[in-house]
Structure formats: structure tokens, C-alpha cells
């Protein structure tokens, strides 16, 4: 089936008990058994719950994987993924990961003996020298936050597999509508479903999707053993959000492009980071590996003072962390999402004090542009 059809139907049968067309919120902690060892496939809701099963099956189809696992947050998904490894194992990660992922690696998992190296994965030649005999995983995000650098997923998968290493791609920024890492050779896809998959800024969740049955069985064991599972209500909210993923992403693409073009031509904007613009350093790669450029962009206002004035002056765009919702959010990476990154490292990544990030929503784009235009005029 096509993507939009799968988004609405995959993994979701009408409720067998009542015929309800929408998978119910099975708000229960346990399931009655007919006799010892005889049950209907569900025993205890940490292990599995029918609402969660529907979401897991749906996400597996959308990412063109075979298995989906839902978690209580994106960070819970990443934490569980990393429990596949043991002390002494080495992970190579992108140099500009989501701050929470970097914090988990550096301030939590290092204490358990996992070792991490960070490389600029947009430069393929930097990857191989970082690999060692104990490297088990390459973990990347593409595009990166907030400067939208693109890594060639197929090329990294080829390197990883030549060394018998797994490749995990955090696909939160794109959603499966715009990018399917498993098809490009990745072994595991991660999502913060909090973002585009939910799409309505009303829940926190995460997911892992993969094709390998043995790995999936181990992750299923770890999901149950560590217990960071989402409740049925949160699964239901993501399931409902996903039904409109295709139409939402088409509009995010359109609005993102229009906003990027407006900003690129504005005399007060020094630079725009958006993979859909011709001057983006990996525009050709983005065209090849993504089916659209999405709704995330950042731009340079020139100074902290300018950024503050802009953020104070917007009326329709809301100053907030997070992304991927129907409403437009604007933020200041240096003092918000990337505050814990050292200033020198921020400078190296291009995250200046004047950089502003926008998660372009699906409002009428003329209204969004008018809002930014009046805010830029105050700078
Ligand atoms: C790319 C990316 N990955 C993972 C996460 C973590 O997800 P969550 O906030 O759902 O734990 C985020 C959160 O912003 C993110 O942007």
C-alpha cells in the first residue's frame, strides 16, 4: 500500500470485541487468563498491551522494517538500545547529536564502561579511522539539529557492515514519510515520537524499528526487562497523529521551503540552514536520500541581541523547545537545546549566539512569514 494508506490502516484492525474502527485505549495493567498458560496473547501490560502493539506494528510498516518497539520517550528508546552493549564496547556517534543523547552517552553510560567517539559523519573519511576492534554501533542523526547537516546513510551503512558494526539512525527530524533509513541500509531506526509522528505536541514517546528478528527479540526482552514503556493513552495519541502524517509532512515541506526562501532573501538574515536551498552544502545528497526537505530550519541573525529582539517580537510563532508539531515553534539553540554544549564546541558546530531555529508548522505560511517579517523589522 501507499504510505498514507499504511499510515491510516497498518497494524490496526477494527476492535474484535465491538467493531470499533479506532483501536481502543486498553487502559489495563493485566489480562485475565482462561487457565494456567492459556491467554489471548496478553498477560501483563509492561510486556505488551494491544494499543501499544497496534502502534508498534504501524511504525514497523511505515519505516519498512519488520519489528517496532514503542517506548516512554525518545530517550527511553535510545537508553534501551544502548543496553544491547556491555562494558568495554565502543560506539561511534555523530558529533552533533541531540543534547539529551550526548548527555546520556557522556554522563550516564560512560560510567557503565561504554566508550564513545564523536566524528563528523558528513565527512565519510572521518568514520573509518574512529572504528576499533570493540566498536559495535555507529549512531547518527541526519539532518542534525539545528544546522541541518546531512550524512549519507547508505555510505555509512556500507562502512558499518564492512566492519560488522550496526548502524542506528535517529530519524526524528524527517519522519518515515521523508526518509527511510532501513531502506538505505541502516539496521535500526530511532524516533522521538514526541515530534512529527505524534505531530500535535500532546505526548512524549519513542520507538525503535528494525528488520533483524534476533536483534528484535533481544530488544523486546530489554524493553520488558528495563520497563520504559509508554502507557496506552500515549500510544493511542501517536497512532492518531500518524494517521495524518503524510498530509502534515507535505505541508511542512511546503511551508519549510517558503519560509527558507523568504529568510534567504531577507536583508537582515545572514545565513539560512535548510537542505532544500541550493546553497546548502549537501543539497544534492538531501535530494537523493530524502523525499522532501521538511519543516526544520535555522538562520543567523548576527548577534545575541538580534536573536533576543526577534524572539521577543514574534506573535504567532511560539518560543519553545521541541519540534514537529502542527504549530510553529521558534527557539534559540545556544541557550536552550544546546546550552549544555561548551561554547567552543558550539562555535565549531556553527551554533552561534545569533542562531535561531524554527520548527515550521502547518499554519497558513503567509501568516508565518508576516509574523517573522514584522519581528525582523524590529531587529
Ligand atoms: C533528534 C532527537 N532525538 C531524540 C530526542 C529525545 O526524545 P524525547 O524528548 O522524546 O525523549 C529528541 C528530543 O528533542 C530529538 O530531537
Short mmCIF file of C-alpha atoms and ligand atoms in Angstrom, two decimals:
data_model
loop_
_atom_site.label_atom_id
_atom_site.label_comp_id
_atom_site.label_asym_id
_atom_site.label_seq_id
_atom_site.Cartn_x
_atom_site.Cartn_y
_atom_site.Cartn_z
CA UNK A 1 0.00 0.00 0.00
CA UNK A 2 0.97 3.62 -0.34
CA UNK A 3 2.40 5.49 2.62
CA UNK A 4 -0.76 7.43 3.50
CA UNK A 5 -2.87 4.24 3.34
CA UNK A 6 -0.44 2.38 5.59
CA UNK A 7 -0.30 5.33 7.99
CA UNK A 8 -4.06 5.08 8.46
CA UNK A 9 -4.52 1.30 8.40
CA UNK A 10 -1.34 -0.68 9.08
CA UNK A 11 -1.45 -2.67 12.31
CA UNK A 12 -4.99 -1.57 13.05
CA UNK A 13 -7.88 -3.99 12.74
CA UNK A 14 -11.35 -2.95 13.90
CA UNK A 15 -11.70 -3.94 17.56
CA UNK A 16 -12.63 -7.68 17.63
CA UNK A 17 -14.95 -7.25 20.64
CA UNK A 18 -17.04 -4.28 19.42
CA UNK A 19 -16.08 -3.41 15.84
CA UNK A 20 -14.76 -0.01 16.94
CA UNK A 21 -12.87 1.33 13.91
CA UNK A 22 -10.27 3.01 16.08
CA UNK A 23 -8.01 0.85 18.24
CA UNK A 24 -9.27 1.38 21.80
CA UNK A 25 -7.14 2.65 24.66
CA UNK A 26 -6.70 -0.60 26.55
CA UNK A 27 -6.28 1.09 29.92
CA UNK A 28 -5.48 -2.02 31.90
CA UNK A 29 -2.44 -3.35 33.74
CA UNK A 30 -3.26 -7.05 33.43
CA UNK A 31 -5.25 -9.53 31.34
CA UNK A 32 -7.37 -12.38 32.68
CA UNK A 33 -6.21 -15.88 31.72
CA UNK A 34 -8.63 -18.74 30.93
CA UNK A 35 -6.49 -21.26 32.72
CA UNK A 36 -2.83 -21.68 33.58
CA UNK A 37 -0.77 -20.84 30.50
CA UNK A 38 -3.86 -20.11 28.35
CA UNK A 39 -4.45 -16.48 27.45
CA UNK A 40 -5.33 -14.27 24.48
CA UNK A 41 -1.78 -13.13 23.78
CA UNK A 42 -1.57 -10.58 26.56
CA UNK A 43 -0.59 -11.19 30.19
CA UNK A 44 0.79 -8.03 31.77
CA UNK A 45 0.84 -4.54 30.28
CA UNK A 46 4.56 -3.82 30.71
CA UNK A 47 5.26 -6.79 28.47
CA UNK A 48 2.60 -5.89 25.90
CA UNK A 49 -0.66 -4.04 25.52
CA UNK A 50 -2.96 -4.14 22.44
CA UNK A 51 -2.86 -0.35 21.91
CA UNK A 52 0.92 -0.46 22.01
CA UNK A 53 1.01 -3.48 19.69
CA UNK A 54 -1.03 -1.56 17.10
CA UNK A 55 1.39 1.36 17.27
CA UNK A 56 4.44 -0.89 17.08
CA UNK A 57 3.09 -2.70 14.02
CA UNK A 58 2.12 0.55 12.37
CA UNK A 59 5.55 2.15 12.84
CA UNK A 60 7.30 -1.03 11.63
CA UNK A 61 5.36 -0.82 8.35
CA UNK A 62 5.93 2.92 7.88
CA UNK A 63 9.70 2.55 8.32
CA UNK A 64 9.68 -0.53 6.08
CA UNK A 65 11.00 -2.65 8.94
CA UNK A 66 9.62 -5.87 10.38
CA UNK A 67 9.55 -5.05 14.09
CA UNK A 68 8.60 -1.96 16.06
CA UNK A 69 9.07 -1.29 19.74
CA UNK A 70 7.46 1.67 21.50
CA UNK A 71 8.96 3.43 24.49
CA UNK A 72 8.01 6.05 27.06
CA UNK A 73 10.20 8.68 25.36
CA UNK A 74 12.82 9.03 22.67
CA UNK A 75 15.46 8.89 25.40
CA UNK A 76 13.95 5.66 26.78
CA UNK A 77 14.26 4.15 23.28
CA UNK A 78 17.91 5.21 23.00
CA UNK A 79 18.71 4.03 26.54
CA UNK A 80 17.19 0.62 25.83
CA UNK A 81 19.05 0.39 22.53
CA UNK A 82 22.34 1.02 24.32
CA UNK A 83 21.64 -1.79 26.81
CA UNK A 84 22.38 -4.14 23.90
CA UNK A 85 26.04 -3.42 24.70
CA UNK A 86 28.34 -4.14 27.61
CA UNK A 87 31.28 -2.53 29.39
CA UNK A 88 34.23 -2.14 27.04
CA UNK A 89 32.10 -1.83 23.91
CA UNK A 90 32.72 1.24 21.77
CA UNK A 91 30.19 3.40 19.96
CA UNK A 92 30.97 5.91 17.22
CA UNK A 93 28.45 8.74 17.14
CA UNK A 94 27.84 11.87 15.10
CA UNK A 95 29.50 14.97 16.52
CA UNK A 96 26.30 16.96 16.71
CA UNK A 97 23.78 14.71 18.41
CA UNK A 98 20.63 15.85 20.18
CA UNK A 99 21.90 17.20 23.52
CA UNK A 100 19.95 14.66 25.56
CA UNK A 101 21.54 11.78 23.65
CA UNK A 102 25.02 13.26 24.17
CA UNK A 103 24.24 13.74 27.88
CA UNK A 104 23.08 10.10 28.18
CA UNK A 105 26.24 8.84 26.50
CA UNK A 106 28.70 11.08 28.34
CA UNK A 107 27.17 11.48 31.79
CA UNK A 108 25.37 8.17 32.29
CA UNK A 109 26.54 5.33 30.06
CA UNK A 110 30.26 6.13 30.28
CA UNK A 111 30.01 5.26 33.99
CA UNK A 112 28.86 1.78 32.93
CA UNK A 113 32.01 1.25 30.86
CA UNK A 114 30.66 2.05 27.38
CA UNK A 115 33.09 4.11 25.34
CA UNK A 116 32.15 6.78 22.82
CA UNK A 117 33.91 8.62 19.99
CA UNK A 118 32.34 11.53 18.13
CA UNK A 119 33.04 12.22 14.48
CA UNK A 120 31.70 14.49 11.79
CA UNK A 121 29.84 11.80 9.86
CA UNK A 122 29.13 14.18 6.98
CA UNK A 123 32.82 13.56 6.12
CA UNK A 124 32.83 9.84 5.36
CA UNK A 125 36.62 9.65 5.53
CA UNK A 126 36.48 10.55 9.24
CA UNK A 127 34.45 7.46 10.14
CA UNK A 128 36.77 4.54 9.43
CA UNK A 129 39.74 5.82 11.47
CA UNK A 130 37.43 6.10 14.50
CA UNK A 131 36.43 2.42 14.39
CA UNK A 132 38.22 -0.09 16.59
CA UNK A 133 38.05 -3.80 17.42
CA UNK A 134 35.39 -3.16 20.08
CA UNK A 135 33.19 -0.81 18.03
CA UNK A 136 29.67 -2.23 18.00
CA UNK A 137 27.50 0.65 16.84
CA UNK A 138 27.53 3.78 14.69
CA UNK A 139 24.83 6.17 15.85
CA UNK A 140 23.87 9.12 13.65
CA UNK A 141 21.26 11.81 13.24
CA UNK A 142 20.58 13.23 9.81
CA UNK A 143 19.80 16.07 9.36
CA UNK A 144 21.48 17.35 12.51
CA UNK A 145 19.97 19.84 14.90
CA UNK A 146 19.98 22.82 14.32
CA UNK A 147 22.38 23.36 11.40
CA UNK A 148 20.81 20.65 9.24
CA UNK A 149 23.97 18.80 8.19
CA UNK A 150 23.24 15.67 6.16
CA UNK A 151 25.04 12.34 6.45
CA UNK A 152 24.99 9.83 3.60
CA UNK A 153 23.12 6.93 5.26
CA UNK A 154 23.82 4.35 2.52
CA UNK A 155 27.55 5.14 2.55
CA UNK A 156 27.77 4.89 6.35
CA UNK A 157 25.80 1.62 6.28
CA UNK A 158 28.34 0.23 3.80
CA UNK A 159 31.23 1.20 6.09
CA UNK A 160 29.45 -0.19 9.18
CA UNK A 161 28.64 -3.53 7.57
CA UNK A 162 32.13 -3.97 6.13
CA UNK A 163 33.29 -3.86 9.77
CA UNK A 164 30.34 -5.93 11.11
CA UNK A 165 29.06 -2.97 13.07
CA UNK A 166 25.42 -1.93 13.48
CA UNK A 167 24.14 1.40 12.18
CA UNK A 168 21.39 3.22 14.06
CA UNK A 169 19.79 6.36 12.60
CA UNK A 170 17.74 8.78 14.68
CA UNK A 171 15.06 9.69 12.11
CA UNK A 172 13.14 12.09 14.35
CA UNK A 173 13.74 15.18 12.21
CA UNK A 174 12.48 13.61 8.98
CA UNK A 175 9.84 11.01 9.90
CA UNK A 176 9.46 7.93 7.69
CA UNK A 177 7.46 10.00 5.20
CA UNK A 178 10.62 11.88 4.18
CA UNK A 179 13.41 9.40 4.89
CA UNK A 180 13.59 5.62 5.37
CA UNK A 181 16.98 4.69 6.80
CA UNK A 182 16.31 0.91 6.82
CA UNK A 183 15.84 1.01 3.05
CA UNK A 184 19.18 2.79 2.78
CA UNK A 185 20.90 0.02 4.75
CA UNK A 186 20.63 1.11 8.39
CA UNK A 187 19.97 -1.64 10.95
CA UNK A 188 17.94 0.36 13.44
CA UNK A 189 15.77 3.46 13.28
CA UNK A 190 15.12 5.56 16.38
CA UNK A 191 12.31 8.05 16.88
CA UNK A 192 11.28 10.54 19.41
CA UNK A 193 7.58 10.05 18.56
CA UNK A 194 7.06 13.21 20.62
CA UNK A 195 7.83 15.10 17.39
CA UNK A 196 6.44 14.55 13.86
CA UNK A 197 4.90 11.12 14.47
CA UNK A 198 2.63 12.43 17.21
CA UNK A 199 2.58 15.80 15.48
CA UNK A 200 0.27 17.58 17.92
CA UNK A 201 2.60 18.38 20.83
CA UNK A 202 0.44 16.44 23.28
CA UNK A 203 2.56 13.47 24.26
CA UNK A 204 6.07 12.17 24.85
CA UNK A 205 7.19 8.86 23.34
CA UNK A 206 9.86 6.95 21.49
CA UNK A 207 10.36 3.99 19.17
CA UNK A 208 12.89 1.62 17.67
CA UNK A 209 12.21 -0.06 14.32
CA UNK A 210 14.33 -2.80 12.75
CA UNK A 211 14.24 -5.86 10.50
CA UNK A 212 16.53 -8.40 12.15
CA UNK A 213 14.48 -10.95 14.11
CA UNK A 214 17.21 -11.95 16.55
CA UNK A 215 18.04 -8.36 17.41
CA UNK A 216 14.33 -7.58 17.73
CA UNK A 217 13.87 -10.46 20.17
CA UNK A 218 16.74 -9.18 22.32
CA UNK A 219 15.31 -5.64 22.24
CA UNK A 220 11.86 -6.97 23.13
CA UNK A 221 13.47 -8.71 26.12
CA UNK A 222 15.25 -5.47 27.10
CA UNK A 223 12.07 -3.41 26.63
CA UNK A 224 10.29 -5.65 29.14
CA UNK A 225 13.30 -6.04 31.43
CA UNK A 226 14.04 -2.31 31.73
CA UNK A 227 10.36 -1.32 31.56
CA UNK A 228 10.46 2.15 29.95
CA UNK A 229 7.21 1.52 28.08
CA UNK A 230 4.54 4.05 27.08
CA UNK A 231 1.04 3.93 28.52
CA UNK A 232 -1.88 3.05 26.22
CA UNK A 233 -3.18 6.63 26.09
CA UNK A 234 0.15 7.91 24.80
CA UNK A 235 0.32 5.08 22.23
CA UNK A 236 -3.17 5.99 21.08
CA UNK A 237 -2.23 9.66 20.65
CA UNK A 238 0.71 8.69 18.41
CA UNK A 239 -1.49 6.27 16.43
CA UNK A 240 -3.99 9.07 15.86
CA UNK A 241 -1.24 11.53 14.95
CA UNK A 242 0.32 9.15 12.44
CA UNK A 243 -2.96 8.89 10.50
CA UNK A 244 -2.33 12.41 9.15
CA UNK A 245 1.46 12.13 8.88
CA UNK A 246 1.52 12.18 5.07
CA UNK A 247 -0.61 15.30 4.68
CA UNK A 248 1.12 17.05 7.56
CA UNK A 249 4.60 16.34 6.18
CA UNK A 250 3.60 17.58 2.71
CA UNK A 251 2.54 20.86 4.28
CA UNK A 252 5.66 21.01 6.50
CA UNK A 253 7.73 20.62 3.31
CA UNK A 254 5.84 23.38 1.54
CA UNK A 255 5.88 25.79 4.47
CA UNK A 256 9.52 24.99 5.29
CA UNK A 257 10.59 25.77 1.74
CA UNK A 258 8.59 29.00 1.58
CA UNK A 259 9.95 30.16 4.93
CA UNK A 260 13.54 29.26 3.98
CA UNK A 261 13.26 31.19 0.70
CA UNK A 262 11.78 34.22 2.47
CA UNK A 263 14.58 34.22 5.05
CA UNK A 264 17.30 33.63 2.44
CA UNK A 265 16.20 36.79 0.61
CA UNK A 266 15.76 38.93 3.72
CA UNK A 267 18.48 41.61 4.02
CA UNK A 268 18.78 41.20 7.80
CA UNK A 269 19.32 37.43 7.68
CA UNK A 270 22.98 36.46 7.28
CA UNK A 271 22.59 32.74 6.55
CA UNK A 272 19.85 30.09 6.35
CA UNK A 273 20.41 26.40 7.09
CA UNK A 274 17.82 24.41 5.13
CA UNK A 275 18.62 21.38 2.95
CA UNK A 276 16.12 22.47 0.31
CA UNK A 277 18.11 25.59 -0.58
CA UNK A 278 20.51 25.26 -3.50
CA UNK A 279 23.40 26.71 -1.47
CA UNK A 280 23.08 24.04 1.25
CA UNK A 281 26.39 22.12 1.14
CA UNK A 282 24.63 18.73 0.90
CA UNK A 283 21.63 19.77 -1.17
CA UNK A 284 22.27 17.06 -3.79
CA UNK A 285 22.64 14.34 -1.14
CA UNK A 286 19.47 15.57 0.58
CA UNK A 287 17.59 15.33 -2.75
CA UNK A 288 18.83 11.79 -3.18
CA UNK A 289 18.16 10.36 0.25
CA UNK A 290 15.11 12.33 1.38
CA UNK A 291 11.79 12.74 -0.42
CA UNK A 292 11.31 16.28 0.89
CA UNK A 293 13.23 18.79 2.96
CA UNK A 294 10.92 19.00 5.96
CA UNK A 295 9.95 21.75 8.33
CA UNK A 296 13.14 22.34 10.31
CA UNK A 297 15.46 25.25 9.59
CA UNK A 298 17.76 27.67 11.36
CA UNK A 299 19.11 31.08 10.45
CA UNK A 300 21.69 33.59 11.51
CA UNK A 301 20.54 36.93 12.94
CA UNK A 302 24.10 38.16 13.55
CA UNK A 303 24.11 38.62 17.34
CA UNK A 304 22.57 37.54 20.63
CA UNK A 305 20.89 40.95 20.86
CA UNK A 306 19.27 40.49 17.44
CA UNK A 307 18.11 36.97 18.34
CA UNK A 308 16.61 38.20 21.62
CA UNK A 309 14.77 41.04 19.87
CA UNK A 310 13.40 38.66 17.25
CA UNK A 311 12.25 36.09 19.79
CA UNK A 312 10.60 38.82 21.87
CA UNK A 313 8.82 40.25 18.85
CA UNK A 314 7.21 37.20 17.25
CA UNK A 315 3.47 36.91 17.87
CA UNK A 316 2.32 33.80 16.04
CA UNK A 317 5.47 31.67 16.38
CA UNK A 318 5.79 30.38 19.95
CA UNK A 319 9.10 30.49 21.81
CA UNK A 320 9.51 26.89 22.96
CA UNK A 321 11.72 23.82 22.81
CA UNK A 322 10.59 20.71 20.87
CA UNK A 323 9.56 20.43 17.23
CA UNK A 324 7.43 18.57 14.76
CA UNK A 325 4.01 19.79 15.89
CA UNK A 326 1.35 21.44 13.76
CA UNK A 327 2.15 24.80 15.36
CA UNK A 328 5.29 26.80 14.59
CA UNK A 329 7.89 26.86 17.36
CA UNK A 330 10.89 29.17 17.45
CA UNK A 331 13.90 28.70 19.69
CA UNK A 332 17.43 29.83 20.50
CA UNK A 333 19.68 26.73 20.35
CA UNK A 334 22.69 28.29 22.15
CA UNK A 335 20.70 29.00 25.32
CA UNK A 336 18.01 26.31 25.02
CA UNK A 337 18.59 22.91 23.33
CA UNK A 338 22.40 23.29 23.21
CA UNK A 339 23.00 25.18 26.48
CA UNK A 340 24.94 22.21 27.90
CA UNK A 341 27.34 22.16 24.93
CA UNK A 342 30.56 24.07 25.72
CA UNK A 343 30.81 27.45 23.91
CA UNK A 344 33.92 26.40 21.94
CA UNK A 345 32.16 23.25 20.73
CA UNK A 346 29.05 25.27 19.87
CA UNK A 347 31.20 27.61 17.80
CA UNK A 348 32.76 24.63 15.99
CA UNK A 349 29.28 23.30 15.17
CA UNK A 350 28.10 26.68 13.87
CA UNK A 351 25.70 27.20 16.77
CA UNK A 352 26.34 30.90 17.28
CA UNK A 353 24.62 33.20 19.79
CA UNK A 354 22.72 34.73 16.88
CA UNK A 355 21.34 31.46 15.54
CA UNK A 356 17.57 30.97 15.71
CA UNK A 357 15.81 27.67 14.95
CA UNK A 358 12.28 27.28 13.62
CA UNK A 359 10.11 24.19 13.56
CA UNK A 360 7.82 25.41 10.79
CA UNK A 361 4.26 24.32 11.46
CA UNK A 362 1.36 23.89 9.07
CA UNK A 363 -0.43 27.19 9.63
CA UNK A 364 -1.03 29.43 6.58
CA UNK A 365 2.53 30.20 5.58
CA UNK A 366 1.66 33.82 4.66
CA UNK A 367 0.77 34.39 8.32
CA UNK A 368 4.06 32.85 9.48
CA UNK A 369 6.08 34.94 7.04
CA UNK A 370 4.23 38.12 8.02
CA UNK A 371 4.99 37.36 11.68
CA UNK A 372 8.70 36.88 11.03
CA UNK A 373 8.80 39.91 8.75
CA UNK A 374 7.43 42.23 11.46
CA UNK A 375 9.78 40.66 14.06
CA UNK A 376 12.83 41.04 11.78
CA UNK A 377 11.89 44.70 11.22
CA UNK A 378 12.37 45.30 14.97
CA UNK A 379 15.95 43.93 14.90
C1 LIG B 1 16.65 14.10 17.36
C2 LIG B 1 16.10 13.77 18.72
N1 LIG B 1 16.28 12.53 19.21
C3 LIG B 1 15.82 12.17 20.42
C4 LIG B 1 15.16 13.07 21.23
C5 LIG B 1 14.68 12.65 22.58
O1 LIG B 1 13.32 12.42 22.56
P1 LIG B 1 12.33 12.59 23.81
O2 LIG B 1 12.34 14.06 24.16
O3 LIG B 1 11.03 12.09 23.30
O4 LIG B 1 12.90 11.78 24.92
C6 LIG B 1 14.93 14.37 20.76
C7 LIG B 1 14.22 15.35 21.59
O5 LIG B 1 14.17 16.52 21.30
C8 LIG B 1 15.42 14.72 19.47
O6 LIG B 1 15.25 15.96 18.97
#
